[in-house]
Short mmCIF file of C-alpha atoms in Angstrom, two decimals:
data_model
loop_
_atom_site.label_atom_id
_atom_site.label_comp_id
_atom_site.label_asym_id
_atom_site.label_seq_id
_atom_site.Cartn_x
_atom_site.Cartn_y
_atom_site.Cartn_z
CA MET A 1 15.39 175.15 270.82
CA ALA A 2 13.28 175.70 273.97
CA ARG A 3 9.74 174.34 273.82
CA ALA A 4 7.50 173.35 276.73
CA PHE A 5 4.77 170.75 277.09
CA VAL A 6 2.52 170.43 280.13
CA PHE A 7 0.27 167.38 280.39
CA VAL A 8 -2.39 167.50 283.11
CA LEU A 9 -3.70 164.07 284.06
CA ASP A 10 -6.92 165.52 285.38
CA SER A 11 -7.49 164.43 289.01
CA PHE A 12 -4.40 162.18 289.31
CA GLY A 13 -3.48 163.17 292.86
CA VAL A 14 -0.77 161.42 294.88
CA GLY A 15 -2.20 161.93 298.38
CA GLY A 16 -0.70 163.66 301.35
CA ALA A 17 -2.20 167.18 301.32
CA SER A 18 -1.41 168.81 304.66
CA ASP A 19 -4.84 170.44 304.86
CA ALA A 20 -6.87 167.49 303.54
CA ALA A 21 -8.74 167.11 306.84
CA ARG A 22 -10.28 170.56 306.34
CA PHE A 23 -11.92 169.21 303.20
CA GLY A 24 -12.93 165.88 304.71
CA ASP A 25 -10.26 164.16 302.60
CA ASP A 26 -7.61 163.15 305.14
CA GLY A 27 -6.19 159.85 303.92
CA SER A 28 -7.30 160.18 300.30
CA ASP A 29 -4.69 159.09 297.76
CA THR A 30 -5.80 158.62 294.16
CA PHE A 31 -2.60 156.98 292.92
CA GLY A 32 -1.78 154.99 296.04
CA HIS A 33 -5.26 153.58 296.45
CA ILE A 34 -5.48 152.57 292.78
CA VAL A 35 -2.18 150.71 293.13
CA LYS A 36 -3.41 148.97 296.28
CA ALA A 37 -6.80 148.10 294.78
CA CYS A 38 -5.20 146.60 291.67
CA ARG A 39 -2.86 144.46 293.77
CA GLU A 40 -5.83 143.18 295.76
CA GLY A 41 -7.98 142.39 292.72
CA GLN A 42 -10.39 145.32 293.10
CA GLY A 43 -9.07 146.82 289.88
CA ASP A 44 -9.92 143.77 287.81
CA ARG A 45 -12.72 143.82 285.27
CA GLU A 46 -13.32 141.11 282.75
CA GLY A 47 -12.48 142.23 279.26
CA LEU A 48 -10.90 145.48 280.49
CA ARG A 49 -7.85 144.81 282.68
CA GLU A 50 -6.55 142.66 285.50
CA GLY A 51 -3.62 142.35 287.89
CA PRO A 52 -1.22 144.94 289.33
CA LEU A 53 -1.19 148.40 287.77
CA SER A 54 1.19 148.42 284.79
CA ILE A 55 2.56 151.88 283.96
CA PRO A 56 6.26 151.32 283.17
CA THR A 57 6.83 154.53 281.22
CA MET A 58 5.49 156.85 283.91
CA LEU A 59 7.49 154.94 286.51
CA SER A 60 10.62 155.34 284.41
CA LEU A 61 10.05 159.11 284.55
CA GLY A 62 9.84 159.08 288.36
CA LEU A 63 6.15 158.82 289.19
CA GLY A 64 6.92 156.53 292.13
CA GLU A 65 9.40 159.04 293.60
CA ALA A 66 6.88 161.83 292.99
CA ALA A 67 4.41 159.94 295.16
CA LYS A 68 7.11 159.43 297.78
CA ALA A 69 7.75 163.19 297.86
CA ALA A 70 4.04 163.67 298.61
CA THR A 71 3.44 160.89 301.15
CA GLY A 72 6.81 159.56 302.23
CA ARG A 73 6.33 156.21 300.51
CA VAL A 74 6.30 154.66 297.05
CA PRO A 75 2.92 152.96 296.46
CA GLY A 76 3.30 149.20 296.17
CA LYS A 77 7.11 149.47 296.05
CA LEU A 78 6.91 150.43 292.40
CA GLY A 79 10.05 150.93 290.34
CA ALA A 80 12.46 153.86 290.46
CA ALA A 81 13.12 156.43 287.73
CA THR A 82 15.38 155.09 285.00
CA ALA A 83 15.07 157.59 282.14
CA ALA A 84 17.99 159.94 281.62
CA SER A 85 17.06 163.58 282.35
CA ALA A 86 13.89 162.52 284.19
CA PHE A 87 12.86 164.75 287.12
CA PHE A 88 10.32 164.11 289.85
CA GLY A 89 8.69 165.67 292.90
CA ALA A 90 5.28 166.80 294.13
CA ALA A 91 3.45 170.04 294.87
CA GLU A 92 1.09 171.34 297.53
CA GLU A 93 -1.84 173.55 296.54
CA VAL A 94 -2.09 176.93 298.27
CA SER A 95 -5.36 177.94 296.60
CA SER A 96 -8.34 177.38 298.84
CA GLY A 97 -10.33 175.10 296.52
CA LYS A 98 -9.94 171.60 295.14
CA ASP A 99 -11.50 172.45 291.81
CA THR A 100 -10.38 172.59 288.20
CA PRO A 101 -9.87 176.38 287.81
CA SER A 102 -7.98 176.69 291.11
CA GLY A 103 -5.64 173.85 290.21
CA HIS A 104 -5.02 174.95 286.63
CA TRP A 105 -4.60 178.63 287.43
CA GLU A 106 -2.06 177.75 290.11
CA ILE A 107 -0.21 175.43 287.71
CA ALA A 108 0.02 178.44 285.39
CA GLY A 109 1.61 180.55 288.11
CA LEU A 110 -1.47 182.16 289.66
CA PRO A 111 -2.76 180.80 292.99
CA VAL A 112 -6.41 181.73 293.49
CA PRO A 113 -6.39 184.63 295.98
CA PHE A 114 -10.08 184.48 296.94
CA GLU A 115 -12.84 182.11 298.03
CA TRP A 116 -15.19 180.82 295.36
CA GLY A 117 -18.93 180.82 295.87
CA TYR A 118 -20.64 177.46 296.36
CA PHE A 119 -24.19 176.14 296.40
CA PRO A 120 -25.49 174.43 299.56
CA LEU A 121 -26.07 170.70 299.83
CA THR A 122 -29.86 171.14 299.86
CA GLU A 123 -32.80 170.52 297.56
CA PRO A 124 -33.52 172.85 295.97
CA THR A 125 -29.89 173.95 295.93
CA PHE A 126 -30.10 177.16 293.89
CA PRO A 127 -31.46 180.40 295.37
CA ALA A 128 -35.08 180.96 294.31
CA GLU A 129 -34.22 184.31 292.75
CA LEU A 130 -31.48 182.70 290.62
CA THR A 131 -33.84 179.99 289.39
CA ALA A 132 -36.45 182.60 288.51
CA ALA A 133 -33.85 184.64 286.62
CA ILE A 134 -32.64 181.59 284.68
CA ILE A 135 -36.19 180.81 283.60
CA ARG A 136 -36.97 184.44 282.75
CA ASP A 137 -33.72 185.53 281.05
CA GLY A 138 -33.00 182.13 279.55
CA LYS A 139 -36.50 181.90 278.11
CA VAL A 140 -37.06 178.32 279.28
CA PRO A 141 -40.27 176.82 280.74
CA GLY A 142 -38.53 175.83 283.97
CA ILE A 143 -35.55 173.80 285.15
CA LEU A 144 -35.03 170.23 286.26
CA GLY A 145 -32.61 168.91 288.85
CA ASP A 146 -31.77 171.88 291.10
CA CYS A 147 -29.51 169.66 293.22
CA HIS A 148 -26.04 168.21 293.71
CA ALA A 149 -25.61 165.30 291.32
CA SER A 150 -23.38 163.19 289.14
CA GLY A 151 -23.68 164.34 285.54
CA THR A 152 -24.22 160.92 284.05
CA GLU A 153 -26.69 159.84 286.73
CA ILE A 154 -28.85 162.93 286.46
CA ILE A 155 -29.04 162.68 282.65
CA THR A 156 -30.17 159.06 282.96
CA ARG A 157 -32.74 160.06 285.56
CA LEU A 158 -34.09 163.26 284.02
CA GLY A 159 -33.13 163.12 280.33
CA ALA A 160 -36.49 161.85 279.13
CA GLU A 161 -38.40 164.48 281.10
CA HIS A 162 -36.07 167.14 279.71
CA VAL A 163 -36.79 166.04 276.13
CA ARG A 164 -40.53 165.97 276.83
CA THR A 165 -40.77 169.34 278.62
CA GLY A 166 -37.91 171.38 277.17
CA LYS A 167 -36.68 172.19 280.68
CA PRO A 168 -32.86 172.14 280.96
CA ILE A 169 -31.24 170.00 283.66
CA CYS A 170 -29.37 172.23 286.12
CA TYR A 171 -27.15 170.78 288.84
CA THR A 172 -23.99 171.39 290.83
CA SER A 173 -21.35 169.61 292.92
CA ALA A 174 -18.90 170.39 295.70
CA ASP A 175 -17.07 172.61 293.18
CA SER A 176 -17.94 176.20 292.45
CA VAL A 177 -20.02 175.35 289.40
CA ILE A 178 -23.44 175.17 287.83
CA GLN A 179 -23.78 172.57 285.08
CA ILE A 180 -26.54 172.64 282.50
CA ALA A 181 -27.35 169.50 280.54
CA ALA A 182 -29.54 169.58 277.44
CA HIS A 183 -30.14 167.42 274.39
CA GLU A 184 -28.18 168.51 271.33
CA ALA A 185 -31.08 167.90 268.93
CA HIS A 186 -34.25 168.35 270.96
CA PHE A 187 -33.06 171.45 272.85
CA GLY A 188 -30.33 172.60 270.48
CA LEU A 189 -26.59 172.94 271.00
CA GLU A 190 -26.35 176.64 270.20
CA ARG A 191 -29.38 177.32 272.39
CA LEU A 192 -27.62 175.52 275.25
CA TYR A 193 -24.51 177.65 274.76
CA GLU A 194 -26.58 180.84 274.77
CA LEU A 195 -28.36 179.74 277.94
CA CYS A 196 -25.00 179.11 279.62
CA LYS A 197 -23.80 182.58 278.64
CA THR A 198 -26.93 184.01 280.26
CA VAL A 199 -26.40 181.97 283.42
CA ARG A 200 -22.73 183.00 283.48
CA ARG A 201 -23.86 186.61 283.79
CA LEU A 202 -26.44 185.73 286.43
CA VAL A 203 -23.99 183.90 288.71
CA ASP A 204 -21.18 186.43 288.50
CA PRO A 205 -22.41 188.21 291.67
CA LEU A 206 -22.28 184.83 293.47
CA ASN A 207 -18.62 184.32 292.49
CA ILE A 208 -19.31 180.95 290.88
CA GLY A 209 -16.22 179.70 289.08
CA ARG A 210 -17.73 177.95 286.08
CA VAL A 211 -20.92 177.42 284.14
CA ILE A 212 -20.58 174.21 282.12
CA ALA A 213 -22.65 173.25 279.08
CA ARG A 214 -23.21 169.47 279.14
CA PRO A 215 -24.83 168.46 275.84
CA PHE A 216 -25.99 164.89 275.32
CA VAL A 217 -27.59 162.71 272.66
CA GLY A 218 -29.69 159.55 272.59
CA GLU A 219 -33.40 158.86 272.77
CA THR A 220 -33.87 156.90 276.00
CA ALA A 221 -32.28 156.55 279.40
CA ALA A 222 -30.59 153.41 278.09
CA ASN A 223 -28.59 155.29 275.47
CA PHE A 224 -28.32 158.92 276.64
CA GLU A 225 -24.66 159.88 276.25
CA ARG A 226 -22.75 163.11 276.83
CA THR A 227 -20.89 164.43 273.80
CA ALA A 228 -17.52 166.11 273.27
CA ASN A 229 -19.26 169.49 272.76
CA ARG A 230 -18.92 170.42 276.41
CA ARG A 231 -18.10 174.08 276.90
CA ASP A 232 -16.98 175.81 280.10
CA TYR A 233 -17.75 179.45 280.81
CA ALA A 234 -15.19 180.40 283.44
CA VAL A 235 -14.38 183.50 285.41
CA PRO A 236 -11.25 185.01 283.81
CA PRO A 237 -8.08 184.90 285.92
CA PRO A 238 -7.62 188.14 287.89
CA GLU A 239 -3.92 188.45 286.95
CA PRO A 240 -1.80 187.39 283.99
CA THR A 241 -0.99 183.68 283.95
CA LEU A 242 1.90 181.83 282.32
CA LEU A 243 -0.28 181.57 279.21
CA ASP A 244 -0.63 185.35 278.97
CA ARG A 245 3.12 185.77 279.38
CA VAL A 246 3.96 183.26 276.65
CA ALA A 247 1.47 184.85 274.26
CA ALA A 248 2.71 188.36 275.09
CA ALA A 249 6.21 187.26 274.10
CA GLY A 250 4.83 186.52 270.63
CA ASN A 251 4.77 182.74 270.98
CA LYS A 252 2.01 180.17 270.62
CA VAL A 253 -0.01 178.66 273.45
CA ILE A 254 -1.84 175.62 272.09
CA GLY A 255 -4.56 174.56 274.52
CA ILE A 256 -5.66 170.94 274.21
CA GLY A 257 -9.07 169.84 275.49
CA LYS A 258 -10.72 172.15 278.02
CA ILE A 259 -7.63 174.32 278.62
CA GLY A 260 -9.02 177.26 276.65
CA ASP A 261 -12.28 177.22 278.59
CA ILE A 262 -10.55 177.03 281.99
CA TYR A 263 -8.65 180.26 281.33
CA ALA A 264 -11.66 181.98 279.70
CA HIS A 265 -9.62 181.78 276.47
CA ARG A 266 -7.16 184.35 277.79
CA GLY A 267 -3.60 183.70 276.68
CA VAL A 268 -4.59 180.69 274.55
CA THR A 269 -3.67 181.34 270.93
CA GLU A 270 -5.02 178.05 269.54
CA VAL A 271 -7.69 175.67 270.84
CA ARG A 272 -7.80 172.02 269.83
CA LYS A 273 -10.44 169.65 271.17
CA ALA A 274 -11.24 165.98 270.86
CA ALA A 275 -13.43 163.36 272.54
CA GLY A 276 -11.63 161.10 275.01
CA ASN A 277 -8.07 160.71 276.25
CA MET A 278 -6.79 158.79 273.25
CA ALA A 279 -8.17 161.29 270.76
CA LEU A 280 -6.77 164.10 272.90
CA PHE A 281 -3.41 162.35 272.81
CA ASP A 282 -3.54 162.27 269.01
CA VAL A 283 -4.26 166.00 268.92
CA THR A 284 -1.49 166.68 271.42
CA LEU A 285 1.06 164.80 269.33
CA GLY A 286 0.10 166.93 266.35
CA ALA A 287 0.56 170.10 268.38
CA MET A 288 3.95 168.90 269.62
CA ASP A 289 5.05 168.33 266.06
CA GLU A 290 4.03 171.86 265.07
CA ALA A 291 5.35 173.69 268.15
CA GLY A 292 8.26 176.05 267.58
CA ASP A 293 10.87 177.73 269.71
CA GLY A 294 9.24 179.45 272.68
CA ASP A 295 5.86 177.74 272.29
CA LEU A 296 3.79 176.03 274.98
CA VAL A 297 1.51 173.04 274.42
CA PHE A 298 -0.81 172.70 277.42
CA ALA A 299 -3.02 169.58 277.44
CA ASN A 300 -5.74 168.37 279.79
CA PHE A 301 -6.64 164.67 279.77
CA VAL A 302 -10.09 164.80 281.28
CA ASP A 303 -11.27 161.18 281.26
CA PHE A 304 -9.41 160.29 284.45
CA ASP A 305 -11.64 162.72 286.32
CA THR A 306 -15.00 162.74 284.58
CA LEU A 307 -15.32 159.12 283.54
CA PHE A 308 -13.55 157.33 286.38
CA GLY A 309 -12.72 159.49 289.40
CA HIS A 310 -16.17 160.99 289.91
CA ARG A 311 -17.82 157.67 289.10
CA ARG A 312 -15.57 155.91 291.64
CA ASP A 313 -14.55 153.43 288.95
CA ILE A 314 -11.25 151.89 290.09
CA ALA A 315 -10.87 149.49 287.17
CA GLY A 316 -11.73 152.17 284.64
CA TYR A 317 -9.24 154.63 286.16
CA ALA A 318 -6.51 151.97 286.23
CA ALA A 319 -7.18 150.99 282.61
CA ALA A 320 -7.08 154.67 281.56
CA LEU A 321 -3.70 155.11 283.26
CA GLU A 322 -2.36 152.04 281.50
CA ALA A 323 -3.68 153.23 278.13
CA PHE A 324 -2.12 156.66 278.66
CA ASP A 325 1.18 155.04 279.66
CA ARG A 326 1.22 152.98 276.47
CA ARG A 327 0.90 156.17 274.40
CA LEU A 328 3.42 158.21 276.37
CA PRO A 329 6.50 156.90 274.49
CA GLU A 330 5.06 158.53 271.36
CA ALA A 331 5.28 161.93 273.08
CA LEU A 332 8.75 161.22 274.45
CA ALA A 333 9.92 160.38 270.93
CA GLN A 334 8.92 163.90 269.80
CA LEU A 335 11.12 165.63 272.39
CA ARG A 336 14.24 167.41 271.18
CA PRO A 337 17.26 168.64 273.15
CA GLY A 338 16.15 171.77 274.96
CA ASP A 339 12.51 170.66 275.35
CA LEU A 340 10.68 170.34 278.67
CA LEU A 341 7.81 167.92 279.31
CA ILE A 342 6.00 168.13 282.66
CA LEU A 343 3.28 165.71 283.72
CA THR A 344 1.14 166.77 286.66
CA ALA A 345 -2.46 167.01 287.92
CA ASP A 346 -4.84 169.70 289.14
CA HIS A 347 -6.32 167.93 292.22
CA GLY A 348 -7.28 164.43 293.28
CA CYS A 349 -10.41 162.36 292.67
CA ASP A 350 -9.76 159.16 294.59
CA PRO A 351 -11.98 156.41 293.10
CA THR A 352 -11.92 154.53 296.41
CA TRP A 353 -13.13 157.54 298.42
CA ARG A 354 -16.62 158.23 299.73
CA GLY A 355 -18.92 160.43 297.69
CA SER A 356 -18.21 161.51 294.14
CA ASP A 357 -16.30 164.78 294.52
CA HIS A 358 -12.69 165.80 294.05
CA THR A 359 -10.23 165.02 296.85
CA ARG A 360 -7.73 167.47 298.31
CA GLU A 361 -4.31 166.01 297.48
CA ARG A 362 -0.82 166.92 296.47
CA VAL A 363 -0.05 166.43 292.79
CA PRO A 364 2.88 164.73 291.08
CA ILE A 365 5.51 166.61 289.13
CA PHE A 366 7.51 164.39 286.82
CA GLY A 367 8.76 164.42 283.30
CA LEU A 368 11.73 164.78 281.02
CA ALA A 369 14.10 167.56 280.02
CA PRO A 370 16.54 166.24 277.39
CA GLY A 371 19.99 167.69 278.00
CA LEU A 372 19.25 168.77 281.61
CA PRO A 373 20.36 166.84 284.70
CA GLY A 374 16.92 165.87 286.01
CA GLY A 375 16.63 164.22 289.41
CA ALA A 376 14.57 165.04 292.51
CA VAL A 377 12.92 168.47 292.71
CA GLY A 378 11.38 167.84 296.14
CA LEU A 379 8.03 168.84 297.58
CA ARG A 380 7.11 172.23 296.19
CA ARG A 381 5.13 174.65 298.33
CA THR A 382 2.80 175.64 295.47
CA TYR A 383 1.70 174.38 292.07
CA ALA A 384 2.88 177.79 290.82
CA ASP A 385 6.44 176.43 290.80
CA ILE A 386 5.39 174.44 287.73
CA GLY A 387 4.44 177.59 285.83
CA GLU A 388 7.60 179.39 286.91
CA THR A 389 9.73 176.47 285.77
CA VAL A 390 8.13 176.63 282.34
CA ALA A 391 8.57 180.42 282.27
CA GLU A 392 12.28 180.20 283.05
CA HIS A 393 12.70 177.42 280.51
CA LEU A 394 11.13 179.60 277.81
CA GLY A 395 13.25 182.61 278.75
CA LEU A 396 10.45 184.63 280.34
CA ALA A 397 10.91 186.99 283.27
CA PRO A 398 9.93 185.57 286.70
CA GLY A 399 6.35 186.06 287.82
CA PRO A 400 5.20 187.11 291.32
CA HIS A 401 4.22 183.61 292.48
CA GLY A 402 6.26 180.44 292.64
CA ILE A 403 9.92 179.50 292.16
CA SER A 404 11.37 177.58 289.24
CA PHE A 405 12.78 174.16 290.08
CA ARG A 406 15.18 174.24 287.12
CA ARG A 407 17.75 175.46 289.64
CA THR A 408 17.21 172.32 291.68
CA MET A 409 17.67 170.24 288.55
CA ALA A 410 20.91 172.10 287.77
CA GLY A 411 22.09 171.33 291.31
CA ASN A 412 21.59 167.62 290.61
CA ALA A 413 24.30 167.67 287.94
#
């Protein structure tokens, strides 16, 4: 039986991108800096965690060697791979962005062949004609924000005014995105979704990658909280991805978390969502149990990025990694001979770095393939090698981008 499982630890970069300086990220290293901070006590938080980073299961699968493939060193002299059939390496991104769609599309075998549109670091940030169109076509009394911002900070700052005026909160970041926050009850969840669909149409000529609905609840700045009803309205991939190829072969692609939204629901046969990494893990385990021969379960664990990377929360990120690691044996126990489990990331978001944006980094490739030799797969020239490895594993014809590293694994026998 050949089944494939891809787990994206959203933003868990391992440093070392050759073009990081072009993005202002030379020296960023999400994994390495978390390890260092935890050893030096900066990852301690009373009641949450303390001491060196403890992730024995991921280390047993070769995470340390994956980091070494990216940077030439193992962070903190962490342990070597010990699991039979474990494989490990790293990948460079050839797409020109350090954003979620670019990383995920490339993982699925399609490097982004164009430049996204971005909004300037000014206030107001959106073109006046776009703002006017949002107000007119979206039938809202105005907008709040109109700037680059952290999603949680801007809701705290402007949430009460939004509830009072009915004006949605519109903001962006260094990514190609416009995010719209609105209260689920006072503004309405379905109304927010409809507004985002309108804005999606309006920003198409600007080549903006995503419009994201960011619903929240609560009655004051002290208890405003974003909900799990986020929805991304993404530009569809310009060519077939791995997901399209699996679905075209008559097999299931079960997208966990925001996977369906990232690919504009193309090639995703089932969507399963949940709030938070642990709930997402529960849903993923259920999908693994149901997956049949030829199926792909593709999961995104978003908390690493949204809750801890962007907020520059070292202790929170470290605790999330440790919690994920404690659950990982449950997924390994579901693997059968002939299965393939790949753990990777879509970009970095170094919690020790300046600012609050993603960081341009290489990503780890590590995992388990029961019955295959495993071992080092090296530094891959593109994330697309991940997608091509899954394609070959599932018996699909090669795509135009990327090279499977199953051959490298076979050479390790």
